[in-house]
């Protein structure tokens, strides 16, 4: 053969060889007669990821063995965009053995049949509802099955800057408010917020804000629950126009009217990252905000001298001593088609033992979702507010992300409706197209209920088990024990 | 459209006649003024990017902004030091803080230490042997990743105030540069650059020096903060992403060049059956927008088990690209046919003709194809977004987009530094290949 | 004719990769996409035929029609503006002064900045408080406020560009204009290709500078303008990276364009059939608009001459 033919031949061989090497499938390292490698995808980075790595290392150090006497080794891989990537991997029949997902997406996963139900495995080892703070067990249930077990939990509360309250004490007192405590009702919150908000006299720009629902703005869909609303009913139908939800959107509307939301957005745009000393709350520019249990870590890290505290976020109705609180968890699930489900469950089970959970939750500075903690866990805990957040999780009014297979779209639509209402004043001034809370939510209600009905209809047409039978009674979420 | 294309492609090689005489006097100056003015608007965002990348964080949010980066200097104990201004928390307005054991009225230093997130450092030595220590052990004075806090009281405006200030286990920071970066990342208080002596053997815990100074004691000086660059690259995992990008782009460029040359040669010179139809189909496919094929392609690659690997990004390149096939075919057609015929007479096979005759004549066209493929690949965002999942296998474009704060807000100085480093290779490449480039763009009407 | 036969054989062999590539990576996905657009297709369930349901749902989906409207507005404003600007630049770059190549490089430079980098850079430029643009505009606003006696909450302030539903789309249009240098360089090359004799004879006919531009240069470069307009249409209707990175489609969906609508439906909601239908409508739209541009071009594109 002549030169060009040789060149082409080698090129082809080379490319094929590279293509063979360029392979990063989920299935971790190959098993050996002595060890089984469990591949585990997790989303955490930073110190939270480090805590997970520590937990995995501690598990591996135990050298647990499976039924065939092989040592179980968990390999952790950090993934971005974990929901989409896990779905793709499951669909391709090539999933990890354990996936660290957000519990908010659990129903969507379960509905697609993407996860392995864990009921049988849980029953085998005697692991169940009574082991958890109730809400965290509920979070892992969908349609009567257990689809995952929690890793780290979270609850939220109203953080407030005590130091700033002291600085503004005179003005607060003048308005008839007590500077030595946090607001206890929503009306009080609005009153405190008004006093604590300051504008630059020259430009009219905000220099300090008492409270704004868009800082940090991570759960805009959830406010309705503090007004006694619900986003889905027992049958899984959409209830976006529930009076409580509408009341929350009226509240945004009123904040927009009073403060001009666009100016608040401008104020917020000067913030640096959440994870930095220039976080507006840590820096003392926002006096009160709703934040999760993790906020303590960041305050202690960036402004250890800050005087702050947290209280249950006040609700608009009488909660009878059971504060409304959003509770969520990260979950560990076994994707359908996982190669090592037993070994994977051994790991999940160990993470859900007091030993594993406390390594993880101490590292991430969060409370434990387990009903029972080892003595002294709360006392030794680095998060000084851990008792508050544990207590909040036990509230009867704790709620989690609505369990609906179209949650991803529903939450986007709710956020869009929020954005419409939030920007209503400026858009209306410019275009004369007013959005009312009622009209924005009615649109969501119409679109999403239609979407859900379509989904159910198609489920029926396929003669599959309908995801959410419109006529079914809510299933009890207790484990189907033999 | 076809007419326009063949017009433009047929123009290849023709260079514009140089203008005979230059304008002189006011007319020329006016034109320079206008062009310079407009050019300034085109350049100013890039200048802004470069300027921001050299500023300390506290200067990025300054209103009104200053273009040049300023460092803050203070004279402490007759030593001039570079300090980092605090973000001016309540009670310390306009002051920086420097720790000093012998402050009047200060209690003895209480070196209580705390664990601080190693990931917030820009340069962190891994714990011993890369094995993470159990949590309990990492709390406490464990060099090299420990930051301690010391309680310090002082009198300000007549009242006693105290605060916890970061103190650094010196051992962790072997050079003065590191100490700046680290302390800044750990806590945005006054960091004193040259306070840490350089002897690395010293393991003693010594707090950095801090003070509360009146504004008048501070002095600003133009000082580009080059430290932003290593900090930023480290933070975004730059070198790993660069490696990935170079791999993907290398394979893509090689694939496009090899396959498109072969295919274009066939289209230009070899009358295989169905050539005309296939060529028209080829042109027609250029009209199909990526979103149309994206979903099915994604599912195809998923079924092949390619998601997460680089293959979806570079393997298709080895099967040709309509645009470059078209371009090279037009170029090949402009070559003198007699040369090919002569070679054929000599008994050369088609591959040999391609290798020995056509390729040497086509170097500029091929260089152009390679250049534009590289540009497209380097900048591609959607492909990596769809196909790459593992954080370690990101390309630069994806890594950069991901680097921005996920929860809103950004450290703009670091982001702009990464941004500049990401864009620079293209700009340098452009400046080096200015002629090929401009001619290439002009003759093809190509999107860069 | 063994030579011809050999040619044919090598031709087929050489074009084979392209046949595979065209088939697997373009033609198959294209038709499969069309096929799936008539199906309910998510990741796990197989595709179920539902006729035109996806299309009729798209028609009544305000998110889709909104995205389509945004895409149209973006294309219809940014493309003509781009043509005018780049032609203007090209004529200026054609002026015989020394150092033109420097200006050419400067105007071209922004086009090289990758979309991700440009997006992040402009995010920073558009930052409402610390950004370059608003700080440059501030003096004018101050002047205005001073003249009107406005102060505090009454005073006019520069917009919160990307955070504001009225302004975000225009900010993206503005960014698109940053890249016009590329078109300008192309036009410049074509302008310089206009035969000197034509210009001279026009001069003899008494045409002034504007006359030459209007009657000689513009007709001569009109084919490349058309080509560029068509490429810009295809590009504008596929815009994804910039809005995705800068605004994520917000605020109030004011910068959600069709490609992002497709992406969201396919990869966030796993409604792949629905997304395929939207993608096909996008394709038809592009086809229609380019066809229209081509049809209209009979009136102004000049193909004679050389």
CSV table of N, CA and C in Angstrom, one decimal, chain B residues 164-292:
chain,number,residue,atom,x,y,z
B,164,UNK,N,-14.8,38.2,66.7
B,164,UNK,CA,-13.9,37.1,66.4
B,164,UNK,C,-13.2,37.3,65.1
B,165,UNK,N,-11.9,37.2,65.1
B,165,UNK,CA,-11.2,37.5,63.9
B,165,UNK,C,-10.4,36.2,63.5
B,166,UNK,N,-10.3,36.0,62.2
B,166,UNK,CA,-9.7,34.8,61.7
B,166,UNK,C,-8.2,34.8,62.0
B,167,UNK,N,-7.7,33.7,62.4
B,167,UNK,CA,-6.3,33.5,62.7
B,167,UNK,C,-5.9,32.3,61.9
B,168,UNK,N,-4.8,32.3,61.3
B,168,UNK,CA,-4.4,31.3,60.4
B,168,UNK,C,-3.3,30.4,60.9
B,169,UNK,N,-3.4,29.1,60.8
B,169,UNK,CA,-2.3,28.3,61.1
B,169,UNK,C,-1.3,28.5,60.0
B,170,UNK,N,-0.2,29.1,60.4
B,170,UNK,CA,0.7,29.6,59.4
B,170,UNK,C,1.2,28.5,58.4
B,171,UNK,N,1.4,27.3,59.0
B,171,UNK,CA,2.0,26.2,58.3
B,171,UNK,C,1.3,26.0,56.9
B,172,UNK,N,0.0,26.3,56.9
B,172,UNK,CA,-0.7,26.0,55.7
B,172,UNK,C,-0.3,26.9,54.5
B,173,UNK,N,0.3,28.0,54.8
B,173,UNK,CA,0.5,29.0,53.7
B,173,UNK,C,2.0,29.2,53.6
B,174,UNK,N,2.5,28.6,52.5
B,174,UNK,CA,4.0,28.6,52.4
B,174,UNK,C,4.5,29.9,51.7
B,175,UNK,N,3.7,30.6,51.0
B,175,UNK,CA,4.1,31.8,50.4
B,175,UNK,C,3.2,32.9,50.8
B,176,UNK,N,3.7,34.1,50.7
B,176,UNK,CA,2.8,35.2,51.1
B,176,UNK,C,1.6,35.3,50.2
B,177,UNK,N,1.8,35.0,49.0
B,177,UNK,CA,0.7,35.1,48.1
B,177,UNK,C,-0.5,34.2,48.5
B,178,UNK,N,-0.2,33.0,48.9
B,178,UNK,CA,-1.2,32.1,49.4
B,178,UNK,C,-2.0,32.7,50.6
B,179,UNK,N,-1.2,33.3,51.5
B,179,UNK,CA,-1.9,33.8,52.7
B,179,UNK,C,-3.0,34.8,52.3
B,180,UNK,N,-2.7,35.6,51.3
B,180,UNK,CA,-3.7,36.6,50.9
B,180,UNK,C,-5.0,35.9,50.4
B,181,UNK,N,-4.7,35.0,49.4
B,181,UNK,CA,-5.9,34.3,48.8
B,181,UNK,C,-6.7,33.6,49.9
B,182,UNK,N,-6.0,32.9,50.7
B,182,UNK,CA,-6.7,32.0,51.6
B,182,UNK,C,-7.5,32.8,52.6
B,183,UNK,N,-6.9,33.8,53.1
B,183,UNK,CA,-7.6,34.6,54.1
B,183,UNK,C,-8.8,35.3,53.5
B,184,UNK,N,-8.6,35.7,52.3
B,184,UNK,CA,-9.7,36.4,51.6
B,184,UNK,C,-10.9,35.4,51.4
B,185,UNK,N,-10.5,34.2,51.0
B,185,UNK,CA,-11.6,33.3,50.8
B,185,UNK,C,-12.3,32.9,52.1
B,186,UNK,N,-11.5,32.8,53.2
B,186,UNK,CA,-12.0,32.4,54.4
B,186,UNK,C,-12.9,33.5,55.1
B,187,UNK,N,-12.4,34.7,55.0
B,187,UNK,CA,-13.2,35.7,55.6
B,187,UNK,C,-12.7,37.0,55.0
B,188,UNK,N,-13.7,37.8,54.7
B,188,UNK,CA,-13.4,39.1,54.0
B,188,UNK,C,-13.0,40.2,55.0
B,189,UNK,N,-12.1,40.0,55.9
B,189,UNK,CA,-11.7,41.0,56.7
B,189,UNK,C,-10.4,41.5,56.2
B,190,UNK,N,-9.7,42.3,57.0
B,190,UNK,CA,-8.5,42.9,56.6
B,190,UNK,C,-7.4,41.7,56.6
B,191,UNK,N,-6.9,41.5,55.5
B,191,UNK,CA,-5.8,40.5,55.4
B,191,UNK,C,-4.5,41.3,55.2
B,192,UNK,N,-3.5,40.9,55.9
B,192,UNK,CA,-2.3,41.6,55.8
B,192,UNK,C,-1.3,40.7,55.1
B,193,UNK,N,-0.9,41.2,53.9
B,193,UNK,CA,-0.2,40.3,53.0
B,193,UNK,C,1.2,39.8,53.6
B,194,UNK,N,1.9,40.8,54.1
B,194,UNK,CA,3.3,40.4,54.5
B,194,UNK,C,3.4,40.1,56.0
B,195,UNK,N,2.4,39.7,56.6
B,195,UNK,CA,2.5,39.5,58.0
B,195,UNK,C,3.0,38.1,58.3
B,196,UNK,N,2.8,37.2,57.4
B,196,UNK,CA,3.3,35.8,57.6
B,196,UNK,C,4.7,35.7,57.2
B,197,UNK,N,5.6,35.4,58.1
B,197,UNK,CA,7.0,35.2,57.7
B,197,UNK,C,7.1,34.0,56.8
B,198,UNK,N,8.2,33.9,56.0
B,198,UNK,CA,8.2,32.9,55.0
B,198,UNK,C,8.8,31.6,55.4
B,199,UNK,N,9.3,31.5,56.7
B,199,UNK,CA,9.9,30.2,57.0
B,199,UNK,C,8.8,29.2,57.2
B,200,UNK,N,8.9,28.2,56.3
B,200,UNK,CA,7.8,27.3,56.3
B,200,UNK,C,7.9,26.2,57.3
B,201,UNK,N,9.0,26.1,57.9
B,201,UNK,CA,9.2,25.0,58.9
B,201,UNK,C,8.5,25.3,60.2
B,202,UNK,N,8.1,26.5,60.4
B,202,UNK,CA,7.5,26.9,61.6
B,202,UNK,C,6.0,26.5,61.7
B,203,UNK,N,5.7,25.6,62.7
B,203,UNK,CA,4.4,25.1,62.7
B,203,UNK,C,3.5,25.8,63.8
B,204,UNK,N,4.1,26.8,64.4
B,204,UNK,CA,3.4,27.5,65.5
B,204,UNK,C,2.2,28.2,65.0
B,205,UNK,N,1.2,28.2,65.8
B,205,UNK,CA,0.0,28.9,65.4
B,205,UNK,C,0.1,30.4,65.8
B,206,UNK,N,0.1,31.2,64.8
B,206,UNK,CA,0.3,32.6,65.0
B,206,UNK,C,-0.8,33.4,64.3
B,207,UNK,N,-1.6,34.1,65.0
B,207,UNK,CA,-2.7,34.9,64.3
B,207,UNK,C,-2.2,35.9,63.4
B,208,UNK,N,-2.9,36.1,62.4
B,208,UNK,CA,-2.5,37.3,61.5
B,208,UNK,C,-2.7,38.5,62.3
B,209,UNK,N,-2.2,39.6,61.8
B,209,UNK,CA,-2.3,40.9,62.5
B,209,UNK,C,-3.5,41.7,61.9
B,210,UNK,N,-4.2,42.2,62.8
B,210,UNK,CA,-5.4,43.0,62.4
B,210,UNK,C,-5.4,44.3,63.2
B,211,UNK,N,-6.1,45.2,62.7
B,211,UNK,CA,-6.3,46.4,63.5
B,211,UNK,C,-7.5,47.2,63.0
B,212,UNK,N,-7.9,48.1,63.9
B,212,UNK,CA,-9.0,48.9,63.5
B,212,UNK,C,-8.4,50.3,63.2
B,213,UNK,N,-8.5,50.7,62.0
B,213,UNK,CA,-7.8,52.0,61.6
B,213,UNK,C,-8.8,53.0,61.2
B,214,UNK,N,-8.5,54.2,61.4
B,214,UNK,CA,-9.4,55.3,60.9
B,214,UNK,C,-9.1,55.4,59.3
B,215,UNK,N,-10.1,55.8,58.6
B,215,UNK,CA,-10.0,55.9,57.2
B,215,UNK,C,-8.8,56.7,56.7
B,216,UNK,N,-8.4,57.7,57.5
B,216,UNK,CA,-7.3,58.5,57.1
B,216,UNK,C,-6.0,57.8,57.0
B,217,UNK,N,-5.9,56.7,57.7
B,217,UNK,CA,-4.6,55.9,57.7
B,217,UNK,C,-4.5,55.1,56.5
B,218,UNK,N,-5.5,55.0,55.7
B,218,UNK,CA,-5.5,54.2,54.5
B,218,UNK,C,-5.1,55.0,53.3
B,219,UNK,N,-4.5,54.3,52.4
B,219,UNK,CA,-4.1,54.9,51.2
B,219,UNK,C,-4.3,54.0,50.0
B,220,UNK,N,-4.8,54.5,49.0
B,220,UNK,CA,-5.0,53.6,47.8
B,220,UNK,C,-4.0,53.7,46.8
B,221,UNK,N,-3.7,52.6,46.1
B,221,UNK,CA,-2.6,52.7,45.1
B,221,UNK,C,-3.1,51.7,44.0
B,222,UNK,N,-2.7,52.1,42.8
B,222,UNK,CA,-3.1,51.2,41.7
B,222,UNK,C,-2.3,49.9,41.8
B,223,UNK,N,-3.0,48.9,41.9
B,223,UNK,CA,-2.3,47.6,42.0
B,223,UNK,C,-3.2,46.5,41.4
B,224,UNK,N,-2.8,46.0,40.3
B,224,UNK,CA,-3.6,44.9,39.7
B,224,UNK,C,-3.5,43.7,40.6
B,225,UNK,N,-4.6,43.0,40.8
B,225,UNK,CA,-4.6,41.9,41.7
B,225,UNK,C,-4.5,40.6,40.8
B,226,UNK,N,-3.2,40.3,40.5
B,226,UNK,CA,-3.0,39.1,39.6
B,226,UNK,C,-3.4,37.8,40.3
B,227,UNK,N,-3.4,37.9,41.7
B,227,UNK,CA,-3.8,36.6,42.4
B,227,UNK,C,-5.2,36.1,42.0
B,228,UNK,N,-6.0,37.0,41.4
B,228,UNK,CA,-7.3,36.6,41.0
B,228,UNK,C,-7.2,35.4,40.0
B,229,UNK,N,-6.2,35.5,39.2
B,229,UNK,CA,-6.1,34.5,38.1
B,229,UNK,C,-5.9,33.1,38.6
B,230,UNK,N,-4.8,32.9,39.3
B,230,UNK,CA,-4.7,31.5,39.8
B,230,UNK,C,-5.8,31.1,40.7
B,231,UNK,N,-6.4,32.0,41.5
B,231,UNK,CA,-7.5,31.6,42.4
B,231,UNK,C,-8.7,31.2,41.5
B,232,UNK,N,-9.0,32.0,40.5
B,232,UNK,CA,-10.1,31.7,39.7
B,232,UNK,C,-10.0,30.4,38.9
B,233,UNK,N,-8.8,30.2,38.3
B,233,UNK,CA,-8.6,29.0,37.6
B,233,UNK,C,-8.7,27.7,38.4
B,234,UNK,N,-8.1,27.9,39.6
B,234,UNK,CA,-8.1,26.8,40.6
B,234,UNK,C,-9.6,26.4,40.9
B,235,UNK,N,-10.3,27.5,41.2
B,235,UNK,CA,-11.7,27.3,41.7
B,235,UNK,C,-12.5,26.6,40.6
B,236,UNK,N,-12.3,27.0,39.3
B,236,UNK,CA,-13.2,26.4,38.3
B,236,UNK,C,-12.7,25.1,37.7
B,237,UNK,N,-11.6,24.6,38.3
B,237,UNK,CA,-11.0,23.3,37.8
B,237,UNK,C,-10.5,23.5,36.4
B,238,UNK,N,-9.9,24.6,36.1
B,238,UNK,CA,-9.6,25.0,34.8
B,238,UNK,C,-8.7,24.0,34.0
B,239,UNK,N,-7.7,23.5,34.6
B,239,UNK,CA,-6.8,22.7,33.8
B,239,UNK,C,-7.4,21.4,33.4
B,240,UNK,N,-8.2,20.8,34.2
B,240,UNK,CA,-9.0,19.6,33.8
B,240,UNK,C,-9.9,19.9,32.7
B,241,UNK,N,-10.6,21.0,32.8
B,241,UNK,CA,-11.5,21.4,31.7
B,241,UNK,C,-10.8,21.7,30.4
B,242,UNK,N,-9.6,22.4,30.6
B,242,UNK,CA,-8.9,22.7,29.4
B,242,UNK,C,-8.5,21.4,28.7
B,243,UNK,N,-8.0,20.4,29.4
B,243,UNK,CA,-7.6,19.1,28.9
B,243,UNK,C,-8.8,18.5,28.1
B,244,UNK,N,-10.0,18.5,28.8
B,244,UNK,CA,-11.2,17.9,28.1
B,244,UNK,C,-11.5,18.7,26.8
B,245,UNK,N,-11.4,20.0,26.9
B,245,UNK,CA,-11.8,20.8,25.7
B,245,UNK,C,-10.8,20.5,24.6
B,246,UNK,N,-9.5,20.5,24.9
B,246,UNK,CA,-8.5,20.2,23.9
B,246,UNK,C,-8.7,18.9,23.3
B,247,UNK,N,-9.1,17.9,24.1
B,247,UNK,CA,-9.3,16.6,23.5
B,247,UNK,C,-10.5,16.6,22.6
B,248,UNK,N,-11.6,17.2,23.0
B,248,UNK,CA,-12.8,17.2,22.2
B,248,UNK,C,-12.6,18.0,20.9
B,249,UNK,N,-11.9,19.2,21.1
B,249,UNK,CA,-11.7,20.0,19.9
B,249,UNK,C,-10.7,19.4,19.0
B,250,UNK,N,-9.7,18.8,19.5
B,250,UNK,CA,-8.7,18.1,18.7
B,250,UNK,C,-9.3,17.0,17.9
B,251,UNK,N,-10.1,16.2,18.5
B,251,UNK,CA,-10.7,15.1,17.8
B,251,UNK,C,-11.7,15.6,16.7
B,252,UNK,N,-12.4,16.7,17.1
B,252,UNK,CA,-13.4,17.3,16.2
B,252,UNK,C,-12.7,17.9,15.0
B,253,UNK,N,-11.7,18.7,15.2
B,253,UNK,CA,-11.0,19.3,14.1
B,253,UNK,C,-10.4,18.3,13.2
B,254,UNK,N,-9.7,17.3,13.8
B,254,UNK,CA,-9.2,16.2,13.0
B,254,UNK,C,-10.2,15.5,12.2
B,255,UNK,N,-11.3,15.2,12.8
B,255,UNK,CA,-12.4,14.5,12.2
B,255,UNK,C,-13.0,15.3,11.0
B,256,UNK,N,-13.3,16.5,11.3
B,256,UNK,CA,-13.9,17.4,10.2
B,256,UNK,C,-13.0,17.5,9.0
B,257,UNK,N,-11.7,17.7,9.3
B,257,UNK,CA,-10.7,18.0,8.2
B,257,UNK,C,-10.6,16.7,7.4
B,258,UNK,N,-10.3,15.6,8.0
B,258,UNK,CA,-10.1,14.3,7.3
B,258,UNK,C,-11.3,13.9,6.5
B,259,UNK,N,-12.5,13.9,7.2
B,259,UNK,CA,-13.7,13.4,6.5
B,259,UNK,C,-14.1,14.4,5.4
B,260,UNK,N,-14.1,15.7,5.7
B,260,UNK,CA,-14.6,16.6,4.8
B,260,UNK,C,-13.8,16.7,3.5
B,261,UNK,N,-12.4,16.5,3.7
B,261,UNK,CA,-11.6,16.6,2.5
B,261,UNK,C,-11.9,15.4,1.6
B,262,UNK,N,-12.0,14.2,2.2
B,262,UNK,CA,-12.3,13.0,1.4
B,262,UNK,C,-13.6,13.2,0.7
B,263,UNK,N,-14.6,13.6,1.4
B,263,UNK,CA,-16.0,13.6,0.9
B,263,UNK,C,-16.0,14.7,-0.2
B,264,UNK,N,-15.4,15.9,0.1
B,264,UNK,CA,-15.5,17.0,-0.8
B,264,UNK,C,-14.8,16.6,-2.1
B,265,UNK,N,-13.7,15.8,-2.0
B,265,UNK,CA,-12.9,15.4,-3.1
B,265,UNK,C,-13.8,14.5,-4.0
B,266,UNK,N,-14.6,13.6,-3.4
B,266,UNK,CA,-15.5,12.8,-4.2
B,266,UNK,C,-16.5,13.6,-4.9
B,267,UNK,N,-17.1,14.6,-4.1
B,267,UNK,CA,-18.1,15.4,-4.7
B,267,UNK,C,-17.5,16.2,-5.9
B,268,UNK,N,-16.3,16.7,-5.8
B,268,UNK,CA,-15.7,17.5,-6.8
B,268,UNK,C,-15.3,16.8,-8.0
B,269,UNK,N,-14.7,15.6,-7.8
B,269,UNK,CA,-14.0,15.0,-9.0
B,269,UNK,C,-14.5,13.6,-9.4
B,270,UNK,N,-15.2,12.9,-8.5
B,270,UNK,CA,-15.5,11.6,-8.8
B,270,UNK,C,-17.0,11.4,-9.1
B,271,UNK,N,-17.3,11.1,-10.3
B,271,UNK,CA,-18.7,11.0,-10.7
B,271,UNK,C,-19.4,9.7,-10.3
B,272,UNK,N,-19.6,9.5,-9.0
B,272,UNK,CA,-20.3,8.3,-8.5
B,272,UNK,C,-21.8,8.5,-8.8
B,273,UNK,N,-22.5,7.4,-8.8
B,273,UNK,CA,-24.0,7.5,-9.1
B,273,UNK,C,-24.7,8.3,-8.0
B,274,UNK,N,-25.6,9.1,-8.4
B,274,UNK,CA,-26.4,9.8,-7.4
B,274,UNK,C,-25.7,11.0,-6.8
B,275,UNK,N,-24.6,11.5,-7.4
B,275,UNK,CA,-23.8,12.5,-6.8
B,275,UNK,C,-24.6,13.8,-6.7
B,276,UNK,N,-25.3,14.2,-7.8
B,276,UNK,CA,-26.0,15.4,-7.9
B,276,UNK,C,-27.1,15.5,-6.8
B,277,UNK,N,-27.9,14.5,-6.7
B,277,UNK,CA,-28.9,14.4,-5.7
B,277,UNK,C,-28.4,14.5,-4.3
B,278,UNK,N,-27.3,13.7,-4.1
B,278,UNK,CA,-26.8,13.7,-2.7
B,278,UNK,C,-26.2,15.1,-2.4
B,279,UNK,N,-25.7,15.8,-3.4
B,279,UNK,CA,-25.1,17.1,-3.1
B,279,UNK,C,-26.2,18.1,-2.7
B,280,UNK,N,-27.3,18.0,-3.4
B,280,UNK,CA,-28.5,18.9,-3.1
B,280,UNK,C,-29.0,18.6,-1.7
B,281,UNK,N,-29.1,17.3,-1.4
B,281,UNK,CA,-29.6,16.9,-0.1
B,281,UNK,C,-28.6,17.5,1.0
B,282,UNK,N,-27.3,17.4,0.7
B,282,UNK,CA,-26.3,17.9,1.6
B,282,UNK,C,-26.6,19.4,1.9
B,283,UNK,N,-26.8,20.1,0.8
B,283,UNK,CA,-27.0,21.6,0.9
B,283,UNK,C,-28.3,21.8,1.7
B,284,UNK,N,-29.3,21.0,1.4
B,284,UNK,CA,-30.6,21.2,2.1
B,284,UNK,C,-30.5,21.0,3.6
B,285,UNK,N,-29.6,20.0,4.0
B,285,UNK,CA,-29.6,19.7,5.5
B,285,UNK,C,-29.0,20.9,6.2
B,286,UNK,N,-28.3,21.8,5.6
B,286,UNK,CA,-27.8,23.0,6.3
B,286,UNK,C,-28.9,23.9,6.8
B,287,UNK,N,-30.1,23.7,6.3
B,287,UNK,CA,-31.3,24.5,6.7
B,287,UNK,C,-31.9,23.9,8.0
B,288,UNK,N,-31.5,22.7,8.4
B,288,UNK,CA,-32.2,22.1,9.5
B,288,UNK,C,-31.6,22.6,10.8
B,289,UNK,N,-32.4,23.3,11.7
B,289,UNK,CA,-31.9,23.8,12.9
B,289,UNK,C,-31.6,22.7,13.9
B,290,UNK,N,-30.6,22.9,14.7
B,290,UNK,CA,-30.2,21.8,15.7
B,290,UNK,C,-31.3,21.4,16.6
B,291,UNK,N,-32.1,22.3,17.1
B,291,UNK,CA,-33.2,21.8,18.0
B,291,UNK,C,-34.1,20.8,17.4
B,292,UNK,N,-34.2,20.7,16.1
B,292,UNK,CA,-35.1,19.7,15.4
B,292,UNK,C,-34.5,18.3,15.6
